[in-house]
């Protein structure tokens, strides 16, 4: 099989040019050939996948006949592992299938295996102690990013044409940038949530997928979008037949929101995209970063601490208490941090998100879209130390006071943040953002651009994505 998108393979099967079982058999062969090298898939039940491929298909569904790997974090299928990448949960199994996975099945997919992720999705690389490092198919000495790094590796390697993923601070868009894929983070409230968790990371985290074509991204968005009455966050359904504004006003920036170094490659690729869009008739102008990036990222880390501690307490009731021995040091720090965060600080952090959202939505009355780099650098090397603080210091976090922990958490994430300072904003404001594979670095690695729009404006992003795609601007894996 050549590298084609999911829609192509669905159409081939629907036309009876290829059976679902034949497609799966080719996929299994690719798993055997390539997965040992990239370590993207960490669990796969071949017998169950074969049974699903042999079942009758409803060809009216847009992705009927296609297997899809689930992220082994927050995408539960009853009876399957739900380790979240943690040794603590290595024997944990999902008690029910969540609504996101059910909607994937309603769209025609059948789940087939689970993809690698860092422990609890906390890093922008994927190298959990439980599973080992996922590797970038472009060059396996580099990371595919995280936290949906396993999903990205599987798609970029051509093993699966599409993979389920999720994004709580850039976890779809960062690996999309690092592996040359399309990575959309939809508007908050767009995707199914529950029944176990209704407000993942207070709405910052949302599930979607890694793709290789705009039409797959669009078709999946239409098939997966919902309005759920019990959900804490909701957004009106998109009308895919409604006209989309064609001539846009686009603002762009390349400076880091947290004053870190931005590579010449990232700046060049973003400016090339700005020039390209201007040539397409859009009004493009350079702007300043619109909010306080440092305050926003600190509020993001504070939320991480509080949410992680709450999750650990809940899981501990059935799995036994979390300890220094059963979770990784970074997770231990956030556990200690979460114990000390006052409720008033947490409320202030969430209020800052709302204030930033108001600023952005006002900005989007002047500009239709904001363009920036997706990541400030190309992918880091496998084994690069992105935590510069000694392990002994991290494990002593439970002996520290809140001001020390505030700074420890910031410094712990600082090297990772330097790679990806642009993506968190859309998570905290709830707006849609997409990474597009328009760039290559001077050493031949992918680096993406990010387009962000106002809430509910995914179709504007997809229209621009189609413009880049149809003009041959994408650099996808061979």
Short mmCIF file of C-alpha atoms in Angstrom, two decimals:
data_model
loop_
_atom_site.label_atom_id
_atom_site.label_comp_id
_atom_site.label_asym_id
_atom_site.label_seq_id
_atom_site.Cartn_x
_atom_site.Cartn_y
_atom_site.Cartn_z
CA UNK A 1 0.00 0.00 0.00
CA UNK A 2 1.19 3.51 -0.78
CA UNK A 3 0.68 6.30 1.76
CA UNK A 4 -2.87 7.51 1.14
CA UNK A 5 -5.34 9.17 3.48
CA UNK A 6 -8.17 7.43 5.34
CA UNK A 7 -10.82 8.69 2.92
CA UNK A 8 -9.02 7.07 -0.01
CA UNK A 9 -8.88 3.68 1.69
CA UNK A 10 -12.51 3.91 2.80
CA UNK A 11 -13.53 4.61 -0.80
CA UNK A 12 -11.44 1.69 -2.08
CA UNK A 13 -13.15 -0.66 0.37
CA UNK A 14 -16.60 0.74 -0.30
CA UNK A 15 -16.03 0.11 -4.04
CA UNK A 16 -14.97 -3.46 -3.20
CA UNK A 17 -11.50 -2.93 -4.65
CA UNK A 18 -10.09 -3.96 -1.29
CA UNK A 19 -11.68 -5.70 1.68
CA UNK A 20 -11.37 -4.45 5.28
CA UNK A 21 -9.58 -7.68 6.14
CA UNK A 22 -7.08 -7.23 3.31
CA UNK A 23 -6.43 -3.66 4.47
CA UNK A 24 -5.94 -4.85 8.04
CA UNK A 25 -3.57 -7.61 6.94
CA UNK A 26 -1.42 -4.99 5.20
CA UNK A 27 -1.58 -2.85 8.33
CA UNK A 28 -0.49 -5.77 10.52
CA UNK A 29 2.45 -6.39 8.21
CA UNK A 30 3.47 -2.74 8.53
CA UNK A 31 3.16 -2.95 12.32
CA UNK A 32 5.52 -5.93 12.32
CA UNK A 33 7.97 -4.21 9.99
CA UNK A 34 8.01 -0.67 11.35
CA UNK A 35 6.69 -0.54 14.89
CA UNK A 36 9.75 -2.17 16.50
CA UNK A 37 11.73 0.76 15.13
CA UNK A 38 9.38 3.62 16.05
CA UNK A 39 7.62 2.16 19.14
CA UNK A 40 4.39 3.97 18.39
CA UNK A 41 2.02 1.10 19.17
CA UNK A 42 2.25 -0.31 22.70
CA UNK A 43 -0.72 -2.69 22.74
CA UNK A 44 -2.38 -4.60 19.90
CA UNK A 45 -4.82 -7.50 19.94
CA UNK A 46 -4.48 -8.96 16.45
CA UNK A 47 -7.30 -11.49 16.89
CA UNK A 48 -9.76 -8.81 18.02
CA UNK A 49 -8.78 -6.56 15.09
CA UNK A 50 -9.28 -9.39 12.59
CA UNK A 51 -12.71 -10.12 14.07
CA UNK A 52 -13.68 -6.45 13.72
CA UNK A 53 -12.45 -6.31 10.13
CA UNK A 54 -14.49 -9.40 9.25
CA UNK A 55 -17.70 -7.95 10.70
CA UNK A 56 -20.33 -6.44 8.34
CA UNK A 57 -19.64 -2.78 7.53
CA UNK A 58 -22.10 0.09 7.18
CA UNK A 59 -20.62 1.84 4.14
CA UNK A 60 -22.75 4.94 4.71
CA UNK A 61 -20.44 5.81 7.60
CA UNK A 62 -17.54 8.03 6.48
CA UNK A 63 -14.74 5.84 7.86
CA UNK A 64 -16.27 2.37 7.65
CA UNK A 65 -13.76 -0.46 7.35
CA UNK A 66 -10.85 1.45 8.85
CA UNK A 67 -8.83 0.51 11.94
CA UNK A 68 -7.75 3.32 14.26
CA UNK A 69 -5.32 3.23 17.18
CA UNK A 70 -6.51 4.83 20.41
CA UNK A 71 -4.22 6.89 22.63
CA UNK A 72 -3.59 4.92 25.81
CA UNK A 73 -4.51 8.03 27.79
CA UNK A 74 -8.09 9.20 28.14
CA UNK A 75 -9.53 7.14 25.27
CA UNK A 76 -11.04 4.15 27.02
CA UNK A 77 -12.40 0.99 25.44
CA UNK A 78 -13.98 -1.48 27.84
CA UNK A 79 -11.51 -4.18 28.85
CA UNK A 80 -8.52 -2.48 27.22
CA UNK A 81 -5.48 -1.13 29.07
CA UNK A 82 -5.81 2.40 30.39
CA UNK A 83 -2.34 2.83 31.84
CA UNK A 84 -2.00 6.53 30.92
CA UNK A 85 1.64 5.65 30.28
CA UNK A 86 2.28 5.02 33.98
CA UNK A 87 3.83 2.00 35.71
CA UNK A 88 1.44 2.68 38.60
CA UNK A 89 -1.47 1.76 36.31
CA UNK A 90 0.26 -0.97 34.30
CA UNK A 91 -2.45 -3.50 35.21
CA UNK A 92 -5.42 -1.11 34.97
CA UNK A 93 -8.26 -1.89 32.56
CA UNK A 94 -11.08 0.34 31.39
CA UNK A 95 -14.45 -0.51 32.93
CA UNK A 96 -16.42 1.06 30.06
CA UNK A 97 -16.03 2.53 26.60
CA UNK A 98 -16.03 6.32 26.70
CA UNK A 99 -18.17 8.55 24.49
CA UNK A 100 -15.31 9.72 22.27
CA UNK A 101 -14.43 6.14 21.36
CA UNK A 102 -18.10 5.30 20.84
CA UNK A 103 -18.37 8.21 18.41
CA UNK A 104 -15.31 6.96 16.53
CA UNK A 105 -17.12 3.63 16.19
CA UNK A 106 -20.29 5.41 15.05
CA UNK A 107 -18.15 7.06 12.36
CA UNK A 108 -17.21 3.61 11.04
CA UNK A 109 -13.80 3.05 12.66
CA UNK A 110 -12.95 0.00 14.69
CA UNK A 111 -10.35 0.50 17.45
CA UNK A 112 -7.13 -1.42 16.73
CA UNK A 113 -4.37 -1.08 19.27
CA UNK A 114 -3.18 1.70 21.54
CA UNK A 115 -0.50 4.32 20.99
CA UNK A 116 2.42 5.38 23.16
CA UNK A 117 2.21 8.45 25.40
CA UNK A 118 4.31 10.03 28.14
CA UNK A 119 3.13 9.39 31.69
CA UNK A 120 -0.19 11.23 32.18
CA UNK A 121 0.50 13.20 28.99
CA UNK A 122 2.69 15.68 30.84
CA UNK A 123 5.52 16.10 28.33
CA UNK A 124 5.94 17.25 24.74
CA UNK A 125 8.09 14.20 24.02
CA UNK A 126 7.06 10.56 24.39
CA UNK A 127 9.41 8.39 26.44
CA UNK A 128 7.55 6.87 29.42
CA UNK A 129 9.46 4.48 31.65
CA UNK A 130 6.61 2.00 31.13
CA UNK A 131 6.94 1.74 27.34
CA UNK A 132 10.17 3.43 26.32
CA UNK A 133 10.67 6.14 23.73
CA UNK A 134 8.57 6.57 20.61
CA UNK A 135 10.71 7.61 17.63
CA UNK A 136 10.23 9.97 14.72
CA UNK A 137 9.81 8.16 11.36
CA UNK A 138 11.57 11.05 9.57
CA UNK A 139 14.72 10.29 11.56
CA UNK A 140 14.56 7.81 14.42
CA UNK A 141 17.26 9.60 16.39
CA UNK A 142 14.63 12.32 17.03
CA UNK A 143 11.41 12.33 19.07
CA UNK A 144 7.97 12.50 17.43
CA UNK A 145 6.91 14.85 20.21
CA UNK A 146 4.14 14.40 22.73
CA UNK A 147 1.93 13.73 24.29
CA UNK A 148 0.30 12.15 21.22
CA UNK A 149 3.75 11.07 20.06
CA UNK A 150 2.89 7.43 19.48
CA UNK A 151 -0.12 8.40 17.37
CA UNK A 152 1.98 10.79 15.29
CA UNK A 153 4.70 8.18 14.76
CA UNK A 154 2.17 5.61 13.54
CA UNK A 155 0.65 7.96 10.98
CA UNK A 156 3.93 9.50 9.80
CA UNK A 157 5.34 5.98 9.34
CA UNK A 158 2.38 5.10 7.12
CA UNK A 159 1.21 2.29 9.41
CA UNK A 160 -2.24 3.81 9.97
CA UNK A 161 -3.74 6.58 7.81
CA UNK A 162 -5.26 8.26 10.86
CA UNK A 163 -4.82 7.93 14.64
CA UNK A 164 -6.84 9.14 17.59
CA UNK A 165 -5.05 11.74 19.71
CA UNK A 166 -5.71 14.43 22.31
CA UNK A 167 -4.47 17.92 23.08
CA UNK A 168 -4.25 19.51 26.53
CA UNK A 169 -1.48 22.02 25.84
CA UNK A 170 -0.44 21.25 22.29
CA UNK A 171 -0.36 17.46 22.41
CA UNK A 172 -1.82 17.09 18.90
CA UNK A 173 -0.21 20.15 17.32
CA UNK A 174 3.33 19.67 18.70
CA UNK A 175 3.78 16.13 17.33
CA UNK A 176 2.09 17.23 14.10
CA UNK A 177 4.77 19.91 13.75
CA UNK A 178 7.57 17.47 14.57
CA UNK A 179 6.38 14.69 12.20
CA UNK A 180 4.88 16.55 9.25
CA UNK A 181 1.18 15.94 9.90
CA UNK A 182 -2.04 17.94 10.15
CA UNK A 183 -3.05 18.45 13.76
CA UNK A 184 -6.33 20.17 14.65
CA UNK A 185 -7.37 21.08 18.17
CA UNK A 186 -11.10 21.78 17.90
CA UNK A 187 -13.11 24.38 19.79
CA UNK A 188 -13.72 23.53 23.44
CA UNK A 189 -16.97 21.56 23.71
CA UNK A 190 -16.85 20.26 20.12
CA UNK A 191 -15.83 16.65 20.85
CA UNK A 192 -17.58 13.99 22.96
CA UNK A 193 -16.56 13.79 26.62
CA UNK A 194 -17.56 11.52 29.52
CA UNK A 195 -18.95 9.49 31.07
CA UNK A 196 -16.05 9.34 33.52
CA UNK A 197 -14.64 12.83 32.92
CA UNK A 198 -16.74 15.77 31.78
CA UNK A 199 -14.31 18.69 32.10
CA UNK A 200 -10.85 17.33 31.31
CA UNK A 201 -8.28 19.79 32.66
CA UNK A 202 -11.11 22.31 33.05
CA UNK A 203 -11.81 22.17 29.33
CA UNK A 204 -8.19 22.68 28.27
CA UNK A 205 -7.87 19.09 27.01
CA UNK A 206 -9.81 17.80 24.01
CA UNK A 207 -9.61 14.66 21.87
CA UNK A 208 -9.32 14.51 18.10
CA UNK A 209 -6.79 12.92 15.69
CA UNK A 210 -3.58 13.03 13.65
CA UNK A 211 -4.21 13.14 9.88
CA UNK A 212 -2.44 13.45 6.52
CA UNK A 213 -5.11 15.35 4.56
CA UNK A 214 -7.46 18.27 5.06
CA UNK A 215 -10.40 16.24 3.79
CA UNK A 216 -9.81 13.58 6.47
CA UNK A 217 -9.63 16.33 9.09
CA UNK A 218 -12.82 17.94 7.85
CA UNK A 219 -14.77 14.68 7.45
CA UNK A 220 -13.71 13.52 10.91
CA UNK A 221 -14.66 16.84 12.50
CA UNK A 222 -18.12 16.63 10.92
CA UNK A 223 -18.56 13.00 11.97
CA UNK A 224 -17.35 13.50 15.54
CA UNK A 225 -18.88 16.85 16.54
CA UNK A 226 -21.62 16.66 19.16
CA UNK A 227 -23.71 18.71 21.54
CA UNK A 228 -24.02 16.81 24.82
CA UNK A 229 -26.64 17.97 27.30
CA UNK A 230 -24.66 16.90 30.42
CA UNK A 231 -21.36 18.39 29.22
CA UNK A 232 -19.88 21.34 31.08
CA UNK A 233 -18.71 22.96 27.82
CA UNK A 234 -20.74 23.08 24.63
CA UNK A 235 -20.53 24.76 21.26
CA UNK A 236 -23.07 24.86 18.42
CA UNK A 237 -22.66 22.29 15.66
CA UNK A 238 -20.79 23.42 12.57
CA UNK A 239 -22.78 23.72 9.35
CA UNK A 240 -20.46 22.29 6.72
CA UNK A 241 -22.68 23.61 3.93
CA UNK A 242 -22.59 27.23 5.05
CA UNK A 243 -20.39 29.64 3.08
CA UNK A 244 -16.97 30.53 4.49
CA UNK A 245 -15.46 34.01 4.26
CA UNK A 246 -12.84 33.87 1.50
CA UNK A 247 -10.82 37.05 1.95
CA UNK A 248 -9.39 37.23 5.43
CA UNK A 249 -7.45 39.59 7.63
CA UNK A 250 -4.61 37.64 9.21
CA UNK A 251 -2.28 38.72 11.99
CA UNK A 252 0.99 36.92 12.58
CA UNK A 253 3.79 36.87 15.12
CA UNK A 254 6.97 34.85 15.54
CA UNK A 255 8.29 36.05 18.91
CA UNK A 256 8.02 33.60 21.81
CA UNK A 257 5.25 34.42 24.31
CA UNK A 258 7.64 33.52 27.14
CA UNK A 259 10.75 35.24 25.73
CA UNK A 260 12.56 32.03 24.76
CA UNK A 261 14.71 31.56 21.67
CA UNK A 262 12.89 30.89 18.39
CA UNK A 263 14.85 29.11 15.68
CA UNK A 264 15.58 30.72 12.35
CA UNK A 265 13.73 27.82 10.71
CA UNK A 266 10.52 28.52 12.66
CA UNK A 267 10.67 32.22 11.87
CA UNK A 268 11.43 31.59 8.19
CA UNK A 269 8.64 29.03 7.74
CA UNK A 270 6.09 31.32 9.42
CA UNK A 271 7.10 34.32 7.34
CA UNK A 272 6.96 32.21 4.18
CA UNK A 273 3.42 31.21 5.14
CA UNK A 274 2.50 34.86 5.71
CA UNK A 275 3.85 35.76 2.27
CA UNK A 276 2.00 32.86 0.69
CA UNK A 277 -1.30 33.91 2.28
CA UNK A 278 -0.78 37.50 1.15
CA UNK A 279 -0.27 36.26 -2.41
CA UNK A 280 -3.62 34.45 -2.13
CA UNK A 281 -5.30 37.81 -1.60
CA UNK A 282 -5.53 37.88 2.19
CA UNK A 283 -4.58 40.95 4.19
CA UNK A 284 -1.62 39.99 6.37
CA UNK A 285 0.16 42.05 8.99
CA UNK A 286 2.55 41.46 11.86
CA UNK A 287 1.18 41.87 15.40
CA UNK A 288 2.39 41.56 18.97
CA UNK A 289 1.55 38.58 21.16
CA UNK A 290 -1.84 39.59 22.58
CA UNK A 291 -1.75 38.38 26.23
CA UNK A 292 0.66 37.94 29.15
CA UNK A 293 2.33 34.71 28.12
CA UNK A 294 4.31 34.20 31.32
CA UNK A 295 1.27 34.64 33.59
CA UNK A 296 -0.77 32.34 31.37
CA UNK A 297 1.77 29.53 31.39
CA UNK A 298 2.11 29.75 35.18
CA UNK A 299 -1.66 29.47 35.48
CA UNK A 300 -1.49 26.43 33.21
CA UNK A 301 1.08 24.73 35.44
CA UNK A 302 -0.98 25.54 38.51
CA UNK A 303 -3.99 23.86 36.91
CA UNK A 304 -1.81 20.85 36.07
CA UNK A 305 -0.82 20.50 39.72
CA UNK A 306 -4.34 20.75 41.07
CA UNK A 307 -5.85 18.44 38.46
CA UNK A 308 -3.10 15.84 38.81
CA UNK A 309 -3.49 15.74 42.58
CA UNK A 310 -7.25 15.33 42.24
CA UNK A 311 -6.80 12.52 39.74
CA UNK A 312 -4.24 10.76 41.93
CA UNK A 313 -6.60 10.84 44.89
CA UNK A 314 -9.45 9.41 42.83
CA UNK A 315 -7.34 6.64 41.25
CA UNK A 316 -5.70 5.83 44.56
CA UNK A 317 -9.03 4.71 46.00
CA UNK A 318 -8.93 1.64 43.75
CA UNK A 319 -5.28 1.28 42.69
CA UNK A 320 -3.58 2.07 45.98
CA UNK A 321 -1.72 5.27 46.85
CA UNK A 322 0.68 7.02 44.54
CA UNK A 323 4.31 6.82 45.71
CA UNK A 324 7.74 8.03 44.61
CA UNK A 325 8.39 4.51 43.37
CA UNK A 326 5.35 4.02 41.15
CA UNK A 327 5.24 7.33 39.24
CA UNK A 328 7.91 9.34 37.46
CA UNK A 329 9.62 12.32 39.19
CA UNK A 330 7.82 14.96 37.12
CA UNK A 331 4.47 13.49 38.15
CA UNK A 332 5.60 13.36 41.77
CA UNK A 333 6.39 17.08 41.70
CA UNK A 334 2.93 17.94 40.38
CA UNK A 335 1.38 15.69 43.02
CA UNK A 336 3.23 17.59 45.76
CA UNK A 337 2.38 20.93 44.14
CA UNK A 338 -1.30 20.09 43.91
CA UNK A 339 -1.47 19.33 47.64
CA UNK A 340 -0.52 22.93 48.48
CA UNK A 341 -2.40 24.99 45.90
CA UNK A 342 -5.04 27.15 47.62
CA UNK A 343 -8.51 27.18 46.16
CA UNK A 344 -8.26 30.95 45.72
CA UNK A 345 -5.14 30.58 43.53
CA UNK A 346 -6.88 27.96 41.43
CA UNK A 347 -9.89 30.23 40.92
CA UNK A 348 -7.58 33.10 39.95
CA UNK A 349 -5.91 30.87 37.35
CA UNK A 350 -9.25 29.95 35.78
CA UNK A 351 -10.31 33.61 35.84
CA UNK A 352 -7.13 34.48 33.93
CA UNK A 353 -8.11 31.95 31.27
CA UNK A 354 -11.50 33.61 30.91
CA UNK A 355 -9.92 37.07 30.75
CA UNK A 356 -7.47 35.88 28.10
CA UNK A 357 -10.33 34.33 26.14
CA UNK A 358 -12.12 37.68 26.18
CA UNK A 359 -8.99 39.41 24.91
CA UNK A 360 -8.60 36.87 22.11
CA UNK A 361 -12.24 36.98 21.06
CA UNK A 362 -11.97 40.78 20.87
CA UNK A 363 -8.83 40.38 18.76
CA UNK A 364 -10.78 38.07 16.46
CA UNK A 365 -13.23 40.86 15.73
CA UNK A 366 -10.30 42.62 14.02
CA UNK A 367 -8.44 39.60 12.63
CA UNK A 368 -10.02 36.44 11.26
CA UNK A 369 -6.99 34.25 11.94
CA UNK A 370 -3.71 34.47 13.85
CA UNK A 371 -0.62 32.79 12.36
CA UNK A 372 2.45 31.73 14.35
CA UNK A 373 4.98 28.92 14.46
CA UNK A 374 3.57 25.73 15.96
CA UNK A 375 6.87 24.95 17.64
CA UNK A 376 9.92 27.12 18.13
CA UNK A 377 12.33 24.35 17.12
CA UNK A 378 12.28 21.08 15.23
CA UNK A 379 11.94 17.88 17.27
CA UNK A 380 14.45 17.21 20.05
CA UNK A 381 16.75 14.22 19.89
CA UNK A 382 15.80 10.96 21.60
CA UNK A 383 17.36 11.00 25.05
CA UNK A 384 17.77 14.79 25.20
CA UNK A 385 17.37 15.80 28.83
CA UNK A 386 14.41 18.14 28.95
CA UNK A 387 14.38 18.24 32.74
CA UNK A 388 17.58 19.91 33.99
CA UNK A 389 16.76 19.60 37.70
CA UNK A 390 18.38 16.69 39.61
CA UNK A 391 16.07 13.77 40.30
CA UNK A 392 16.80 14.02 44.03
CA UNK A 393 15.46 17.59 44.04
CA UNK A 394 12.31 16.57 42.21
CA UNK A 395 11.63 13.73 44.63
CA UNK A 396 12.05 16.11 47.58
CA UNK A 397 9.13 18.23 46.33
CA UNK A 398 6.83 17.07 49.13
CA UNK A 399 9.15 18.81 51.63
CA UNK A 400 8.90 22.18 49.87
CA UNK A 401 6.60 25.13 50.47
CA UNK A 402 4.33 26.63 47.83
CA UNK A 403 6.65 29.45 46.60
CA UNK A 404 9.47 26.93 46.12
CA UNK A 405 7.12 24.58 44.30
CA UNK A 406 5.87 27.37 42.03
CA UNK A 407 9.42 27.97 40.86
CA UNK A 408 10.39 24.30 40.78
CA UNK A 409 7.47 23.47 38.48
CA UNK A 410 8.28 26.38 36.17
CA UNK A 411 11.94 25.43 35.94
CA UNK A 412 11.08 21.73 35.54
CA UNK A 413 9.07 22.48 32.41
CA UNK A 414 11.29 25.30 31.09
CA UNK A 415 13.42 23.28 28.63
CA UNK A 416 10.29 21.65 27.16
CA UNK A 417 8.46 24.96 27.00
CA UNK A 418 11.31 26.43 24.97
CA UNK A 419 10.43 23.94 22.22
CA UNK A 420 6.69 24.65 22.25
CA UNK A 421 5.65 28.00 23.76
CA UNK A 422 2.90 28.75 21.21
CA UNK A 423 0.31 26.02 21.63
CA UNK A 424 -1.03 26.40 25.18
CA UNK A 425 -2.96 29.62 24.48
CA UNK A 426 -5.69 27.93 22.41
CA UNK A 427 -6.19 25.27 25.09
CA UNK A 428 -6.74 27.83 27.82
CA UNK A 429 -8.99 30.11 25.77
CA UNK A 430 -10.92 27.22 24.20
CA UNK A 431 -10.35 28.36 20.63
CA UNK A 432 -9.58 26.10 17.66
CA UNK A 433 -6.03 25.90 16.32
CA UNK A 434 -4.39 23.78 13.65
CA UNK A 435 -0.80 22.84 12.86
CA UNK A 436 0.02 22.50 9.17
CA UNK A 437 3.12 20.75 7.77
CA UNK A 438 4.39 23.59 5.56
CA UNK A 439 8.03 23.68 6.63
CA UNK A 440 11.29 21.76 6.58
CA UNK A 441 14.36 22.70 8.57
CA UNK A 442 17.87 22.93 7.19
CA UNK A 443 18.48 19.33 8.31
CA UNK A 444 15.34 18.03 6.62
CA UNK A 445 13.03 17.69 9.63
CA UNK A 446 9.42 18.95 9.59
CA UNK A 447 8.36 22.10 11.41
CA UNK A 448 4.81 23.38 11.30
CA UNK A 449 2.86 26.61 11.31
CA UNK A 450 -0.13 27.22 13.58
CA UNK A 451 -3.36 28.94 12.60
CA UNK A 452 -5.74 29.98 15.39
CA UNK A 453 -9.25 31.40 15.03
CA UNK A 454 -12.16 32.48 17.17
CA UNK A 455 -14.40 29.94 18.84
CA UNK A 456 -16.42 27.92 16.38
CA UNK A 457 -14.34 28.95 13.38
CA UNK A 458 -12.77 25.60 12.46
CA UNK A 459 -14.05 25.85 8.90
CA UNK A 460 -12.05 29.03 8.35
CA UNK A 461 -8.94 27.16 9.47
CA UNK A 462 -9.78 24.25 7.19
CA UNK A 463 -10.34 26.58 4.25
CA UNK A 464 -6.86 28.03 4.71
CA UNK A 465 -5.43 24.56 5.21
CA UNK A 466 -6.94 23.52 1.85
CA UNK A 467 -5.29 26.55 0.25
CA UNK A 468 -1.86 25.42 1.43
CA UNK A 469 -2.57 21.78 0.55
CA UNK A 470 -3.86 22.42 -2.97
CA UNK A 471 -0.85 24.64 -3.73
CA UNK A 472 1.54 21.82 -2.81
CA UNK A 473 2.78 23.56 0.34
CA UNK A 474 2.68 20.48 2.61
CA UNK A 475 5.73 18.37 3.42
CA UNK A 476 4.40 14.92 4.35
CA UNK A 477 6.35 11.75 5.02
CA UNK A 478 7.04 9.61 1.95
#
